[in-house]
Amino acid sequence: MSNSIAMRDMGPVRPLAEDVNPLEAQASFPGASTQARNYMDNDSNRPSATELGGSQSEPLGDTRHNSHHEIHGDHDDDNDHEDRERRRRTAGPFKNPRVNTETSISEERGTGPLGVFDIFAFIANKMIGTGIYTAPASVFLLTGRKNLTLGLFGVGFFYSLISTFLYLDFAAAFPYTGGELVYISEMTAYSGIRESSPTQGQVDKTPSPPRWRKTKKIFGDGLLAYVAYSILFVAFFNSGTNGMQTGRLVLLCVNAGDVDENGVTPDVNRDLVRFLGIVVLSVICLLQYFSPSAGRRLNRGFAAIKILTLIALIGVAGNTARVRRQDNEGHSAEWQEENPVTSPLSFAKAILAVLFSFEGWENATFVAGEIPRHQHKVLQKGFIIAVVVVGVLYLAVVSAVLDALSWAQLNEQRINVNYAPLLTGNGTAARRGWAIMAAISSLGSLNSSIYTFSRVNQAIGQADILPWSKVWKKDDSMDRARDVSVQETRNPTNPQHYIHKSPQGGLLIHWTMSVVVIAGSSATANTIESIGIPGYIQTYVHVFVLFTLALVSFRLPGRERALATLTQQPIKSILRPSKLTNPFAKSIWYLLWFLYILLNLTIIVVNPVPPYSGSDGSNVSFPGWGFPAILFSVLAFAISYYLVIFCPMPREYPPNQPLDAPTPGDQIPARWIRNPLHAAGIRAKIVFDKEYNEALPRVFRFGRRWRVVYSIEGDRDGEEYDSSTTKLFLYWLFGGDRLKESPPRRFWEWLRERAHLR
């Protein structure tokens, strides 16, 4: 395709007129850092012409005409000036730049939609998936010992409790949507404000001295961790396993009558499992896409059903165990027996299965920004109640199931490790009924993870660090007014308007990555193993994240002080490890903290050691070395992406001034560091705030103290943009969204023109 055809009617970009405020010279790569961004790019929410200094009756793109006359007078002929302005706006491949200022919405965040039961339900739904219906059998087949199996579930409960207190401590300091995304960024940052003296009653606004002076530029004041975690989250935190488990359970329900001579349901069709998994995933994503409140209602309903189902499972297993004890005198000796396993190191895979069953305790922290402001007790109560209730129920289920079933019974069922029907006679009705219960449990977990993960994806998109972030961060623009209370909050100027908005961009990314993972699982022949691989990889990556957060958690008190003003008092609670003052209590916490780090390190190191065992105890397994290989390959890519794109960018810490007052620190510098963006004619810098200003939507919604400011060559006076096909393609590839016509559209028009000429 020749440049003459591709660039027809598109000359080089003319420099903007002198009346253009430098703050308006804003590119949209990957998305504009503007008031429009604050309202998540809804056209109806863009600032009015009055706010930009123009006439209220004029459209946004025409505001510069009036400001020109206000500054320079009417010395030019009106017709010539209008003609020149018209040519300037229509020339070149780019749309008019957007405004680069942020505006305050409100000092009050209002009341969020999530209460204690919502928090409980998000955690319970994510924890109680299909894992508890397969993990007891899988772990027993991997370890060969009942007492060790129960002990590993006890370790999983301990792990979840320590993680709970650690994350509640983080959430008290950073109560924002994103959870780990915010925690790991702030724990590796150094900037902020600090109290000069408790007696002076003043705050020192100078930046705190960095701990790591030699490495502060590389770490980017927390930006390296933010970028790395963002890419890890997008790559691994998906709903692939839950989707496929739901599809598998549907097939088990349909094929409940098809058994071999031993009463074992044969392996289901793996391709059909993946197809059904994608269908179920799509249905729930579409439901939340068009109705965010439906996700919250389903969350509460599924949680109640799941708790009742677990209680019923405990009762049935306990009754079966009681009957078995009466008929079998050697029953108690089974708890000490050692049955044959494929490898003595298979306990490493077993602990991954256990932790995957407990995964979800952190789920509510991903949407902490939807909890009422300064109501940490809402999160605290729901968090602790959910983890304790689910943990106790899990231990009761595992104990009762292991007491009710023998090694021989479970070994015969290893092809699908579906133990529940064995408790009720393993008939057709039993197999179908338990499959339905497990499928409902899987649907609840799927709904919960989609709701929270999609909002983290939206937070990542809103940061403008990945290409096409404008798509990622998109809220829907549907009018959801049903009553007066909704009508009062649906106005974009209300800080609670986003409660009634669906994170459509985050849902799209979550669905896409889940489908990719489901398709990739086809490489494994074993059905149980292929379904579990995405979940095991996610768990392994999460263990690495927890290991990192635990190592840097000692910085939390200092970071909380550095980012707080005298009017913002830290939340004090006996449940916050960082606020412990009793020497004995602190000693106990340090011991638990050390054991927690040691456990994480053991999981990271031991799993890659051969030989490997499958989820059903067989030799057909995903190689253990694949876990660290996948993790560190993606991590290396993320770090390289940061070092190439963001590390060279200048960082600024402008003084604290009113939000509507332009400051020199906000202006794009004349020079910029060369990086791949430069090849596309894009310049950028990073602007940091020294504290959390909750009047800004990017703060009270996503807990982000910084923003990336982009600009294009030609947005400043005296500059021109080299509008070659290659440069425009690079601009589009990096996610720029100010092009009047994208390269794919231009290429399509070129094809149509060629076809017409023929």
PDB file of C-alpha atoms in Angstrom, residues 96-221:
ATOM      1  CA  ASN A  96      -8.318  17.652  18.414  1.00  0.00           C
ATOM      2  CA  PRO A  97      -6.433  17.030  21.663  1.00  0.00           C
ATOM      3  CA  ARG A  98      -8.356  16.709  24.872  1.00  0.00           C
ATOM      4  CA  VAL A  99      -7.895  18.663  28.051  1.00  0.00           C
ATOM      5  CA  ASN A 100      -5.151  17.467  30.370  1.00  0.00           C
ATOM      6  CA  THR A 101      -6.546  18.647  33.693  1.00  0.00           C
ATOM      7  CA  GLU A 102      -8.207  16.732  36.485  1.00  0.00           C
ATOM      8  CA  THR A 103     -11.213  18.018  38.336  1.00  0.00           C
ATOM      9  CA  SER A 104     -12.585  17.327  41.760  1.00  0.00           C
ATOM     10  CA  ILE A 105     -15.928  15.566  41.925  1.00  0.00           C
ATOM     11  CA  SER A 106     -16.672  15.598  45.624  1.00  0.00           C
ATOM     12  CA  GLU A 107     -14.958  15.417  48.975  1.00  0.00           C
ATOM     13  CA  GLU A 108     -17.494  12.806  50.036  1.00  0.00           C
ATOM     14  CA  ARG A 109     -17.454   9.369  48.502  1.00  0.00           C
ATOM     15  CA  GLY A 110     -20.866   8.581  49.899  1.00  0.00           C
ATOM     16  CA  THR A 111     -22.125   5.119  50.684  1.00  0.00           C
ATOM     17  CA  GLY A 112     -20.964   2.174  48.630  1.00  0.00           C
ATOM     18  CA  PRO A 113     -23.226  -0.681  47.585  1.00  0.00           C
ATOM     19  CA  LEU A 114     -21.381  -3.387  49.538  1.00  0.00           C
ATOM     20  CA  GLY A 115     -22.289  -4.386  53.085  1.00  0.00           C
ATOM     21  CA  VAL A 116     -21.010  -7.047  55.464  1.00  0.00           C
ATOM     22  CA  PHE A 117     -23.015  -9.837  53.827  1.00  0.00           C
ATOM     23  CA  ASP A 118     -21.841  -8.752  50.360  1.00  0.00           C
ATOM     24  CA  ILE A 119     -18.225  -9.028  51.517  1.00  0.00           C
ATOM     25  CA  PHE A 120     -18.964 -12.399  53.110  1.00  0.00           C
ATOM     26  CA  ALA A 121     -20.651 -13.563  49.912  1.00  0.00           C
ATOM     27  CA  PHE A 122     -17.816 -12.467  47.592  1.00  0.00           C
ATOM     28  CA  ILE A 123     -15.283 -14.391  49.657  1.00  0.00           C
ATOM     29  CA  ALA A 124     -17.446 -17.440  50.335  1.00  0.00           C
ATOM     30  CA  ASN A 125     -18.465 -17.725  46.682  1.00  0.00           C
ATOM     31  CA  LYS A 126     -14.881 -17.549  45.447  1.00  0.00           C
ATOM     32  CA  MET A 127     -13.561 -19.983  48.069  1.00  0.00           C
ATOM     33  CA  ILE A 128     -16.369 -22.522  47.715  1.00  0.00           C
ATOM     34  CA  GLY A 129     -16.082 -23.562  44.111  1.00  0.00           C
ATOM     35  CA  THR A 130     -15.661 -27.049  42.734  1.00  0.00           C
ATOM     36  CA  GLY A 131     -12.389 -27.560  44.591  1.00  0.00           C
ATOM     37  CA  ILE A 132     -14.044 -28.893  47.730  1.00  0.00           C
ATOM     38  CA  TYR A 133     -15.937 -31.447  45.603  1.00  0.00           C
ATOM     39  CA  THR A 134     -12.721 -32.846  44.107  1.00  0.00           C
ATOM     40  CA  ALA A 135      -9.763 -31.732  46.254  1.00  0.00           C
ATOM     41  CA  PRO A 136     -10.255 -34.126  49.213  1.00  0.00           C
ATOM     42  CA  ALA A 137     -10.076 -37.098  46.835  1.00  0.00           C
ATOM     43  CA  SER A 138      -7.258 -35.577  44.731  1.00  0.00           C
ATOM     44  CA  VAL A 139      -5.109 -34.738  47.744  1.00  0.00           C
ATOM     45  CA  PHE A 140      -5.675 -38.186  49.272  1.00  0.00           C
ATOM     46  CA  LEU A 141      -4.651 -39.849  45.992  1.00  0.00           C
ATOM     47  CA  LEU A 142      -1.534 -37.652  45.843  1.00  0.00           C
ATOM     48  CA  THR A 143      -0.431 -38.209  49.452  1.00  0.00           C
ATOM     49  CA  GLY A 144      -1.730 -41.730  50.117  1.00  0.00           C
ATOM     50  CA  ARG A 145      -2.465 -40.922  53.771  1.00  0.00           C
ATOM     51  CA  LYS A 146      -5.659 -39.685  55.389  1.00  0.00           C
ATOM     52  CA  ASN A 147      -3.956 -37.939  58.312  1.00  0.00           C
ATOM     53  CA  LEU A 148      -1.592 -36.094  55.970  1.00  0.00           C
ATOM     54  CA  THR A 149      -4.505 -35.061  53.753  1.00  0.00           C
ATOM     55  CA  LEU A 150      -6.406 -33.576  56.702  1.00  0.00           C
ATOM     56  CA  GLY A 151      -3.177 -31.951  57.910  1.00  0.00           C
ATOM     57  CA  LEU A 152      -2.642 -30.246  54.548  1.00  0.00           C
ATOM     58  CA  PHE A 153      -6.147 -28.791  54.655  1.00  0.00           C
ATOM     59  CA  GLY A 154      -5.308 -27.544  58.144  1.00  0.00           C
ATOM     60  CA  VAL A 155      -2.235 -25.857  56.667  1.00  0.00           C
ATOM     61  CA  GLY A 156      -4.466 -24.300  54.000  1.00  0.00           C
ATOM     62  CA  PHE A 157      -6.755 -22.909  56.715  1.00  0.00           C
ATOM     63  CA  PHE A 158      -3.774 -21.510  58.619  1.00  0.00           C
ATOM     64  CA  TYR A 159      -2.446 -19.988  55.392  1.00  0.00           C
ATOM     65  CA  SER A 160      -5.782 -18.306  54.700  1.00  0.00           C
ATOM     66  CA  LEU A 161      -6.042 -16.890  58.238  1.00  0.00           C
ATOM     67  CA  ILE A 162      -2.553 -15.349  58.159  1.00  0.00           C
ATOM     68  CA  SER A 163      -3.267 -13.968  54.688  1.00  0.00           C
ATOM     69  CA  THR A 164      -6.533 -12.516  55.993  1.00  0.00           C
ATOM     70  CA  PHE A 165      -4.887 -10.508  58.763  1.00  0.00           C
ATOM     71  CA  LEU A 166      -2.101  -9.406  56.426  1.00  0.00           C
ATOM     72  CA  TYR A 167      -4.562  -8.165  53.801  1.00  0.00           C
ATOM     73  CA  LEU A 168      -6.862  -6.505  56.332  1.00  0.00           C
ATOM     74  CA  ASP A 169      -3.819  -4.538  57.454  1.00  0.00           C
ATOM     75  CA  PHE A 170      -3.128  -3.459  53.865  1.00  0.00           C
ATOM     76  CA  ALA A 171      -6.806  -2.679  53.202  1.00  0.00           C
ATOM     77  CA  ALA A 172      -7.006  -0.430  56.276  1.00  0.00           C
ATOM     78  CA  ALA A 173      -4.185   1.688  54.855  1.00  0.00           C
ATOM     79  CA  PHE A 174      -5.287   1.506  51.188  1.00  0.00           C
ATOM     80  CA  PRO A 175      -9.097   0.997  50.981  1.00  0.00           C
ATOM     81  CA  TYR A 176      -9.311   1.134  47.197  1.00  0.00           C
ATOM     82  CA  THR A 177     -10.469  -1.053  44.333  1.00  0.00           C
ATOM     83  CA  GLY A 178      -7.590  -3.118  42.975  1.00  0.00           C
ATOM     84  CA  GLY A 179      -6.413  -4.677  46.214  1.00  0.00           C
ATOM     85  CA  GLU A 180      -3.032  -6.270  45.562  1.00  0.00           C
ATOM     86  CA  LEU A 181      -2.467  -3.903  42.641  1.00  0.00           C
ATOM     87  CA  VAL A 182      -2.408  -0.964  45.061  1.00  0.00           C
ATOM     88  CA  TYR A 183      -0.653  -2.800  47.914  1.00  0.00           C
ATOM     89  CA  ILE A 184       2.347  -4.009  45.944  1.00  0.00           C
ATOM     90  CA  SER A 185       2.761  -0.631  44.257  1.00  0.00           C
ATOM     91  CA  GLU A 186       2.757   1.370  47.491  1.00  0.00           C
ATOM     92  CA  MET A 187       4.943  -1.124  49.339  1.00  0.00           C
ATOM     93  CA  THR A 188       7.700  -0.604  46.759  1.00  0.00           C
ATOM     94  CA  ALA A 189       7.256   3.191  46.537  1.00  0.00           C
ATOM     95  CA  TYR A 190       9.077   5.862  48.534  1.00  0.00           C
ATOM     96  CA  SER A 191       7.421   9.226  47.882  1.00  0.00           C
ATOM     97  CA  GLY A 192       4.910  10.940  50.118  1.00  0.00           C
ATOM     98  CA  ILE A 193       4.591  13.568  52.820  1.00  0.00           C
ATOM     99  CA  ARG A 194       5.742  13.155  56.412  1.00  0.00           C
ATOM    100  CA  GLU A 195       4.932  14.721  59.718  1.00  0.00           C
ATOM    101  CA  SER A 196       7.589  17.200  60.820  1.00  0.00           C
ATOM    102  CA  SER A 197       6.757  16.827  64.493  1.00  0.00           C
ATOM    103  CA  PRO A 198       3.700  15.738  66.490  1.00  0.00           C
ATOM    104  CA  THR A 199       3.971  18.899  68.571  1.00  0.00           C
ATOM    105  CA  GLN A 200       4.156  21.384  65.724  1.00  0.00           C
ATOM    106  CA  GLY A 201       0.822  20.374  64.234  1.00  0.00           C
ATOM    107  CA  GLN A 202       2.109  20.828  60.690  1.00  0.00           C
ATOM    108  CA  VAL A 203       2.897  18.577  57.777  1.00  0.00           C
ATOM    109  CA  ASP A 204       6.221  18.702  55.954  1.00  0.00           C
ATOM    110  CA  LYS A 205       5.348  18.710  52.233  1.00  0.00           C
ATOM    111  CA  THR A 206       8.859  17.856  51.076  1.00  0.00           C
ATOM    112  CA  PRO A 207       9.366  14.390  49.581  1.00  0.00           C
ATOM    113  CA  SER A 208      10.438  11.733  52.057  1.00  0.00           C
ATOM    114  CA  PRO A 209      14.058  10.607  51.586  1.00  0.00           C
ATOM    115  CA  PRO A 210      14.159   7.353  49.605  1.00  0.00           C
ATOM    116  CA  ARG A 211      15.484   4.210  51.258  1.00  0.00           C
ATOM    117  CA  TRP A 212      17.096   2.927  48.097  1.00  0.00           C
ATOM    118  CA  ARG A 213      18.759   5.957  46.527  1.00  0.00           C
ATOM    119  CA  LYS A 214      20.615   3.981  43.869  1.00  0.00           C
ATOM    120  CA  THR A 215      17.595   2.019  42.691  1.00  0.00           C
ATOM    121  CA  LYS A 216      14.784   4.559  43.062  1.00  0.00           C
ATOM    122  CA  LYS A 217      14.817   5.418  39.356  1.00  0.00           C
ATOM    123  CA  ILE A 218      14.595   1.756  38.332  1.00  0.00           C
ATOM    124  CA  PHE A 219      11.725   0.975  40.734  1.00  0.00           C
ATOM    125  CA  GLY A 220       9.923   4.087  39.550  1.00  0.00           C
ATOM    126  CA  ASP A 221       8.394   4.942  42.916  1.00  0.00           C
TER     127      ASP A 221
END
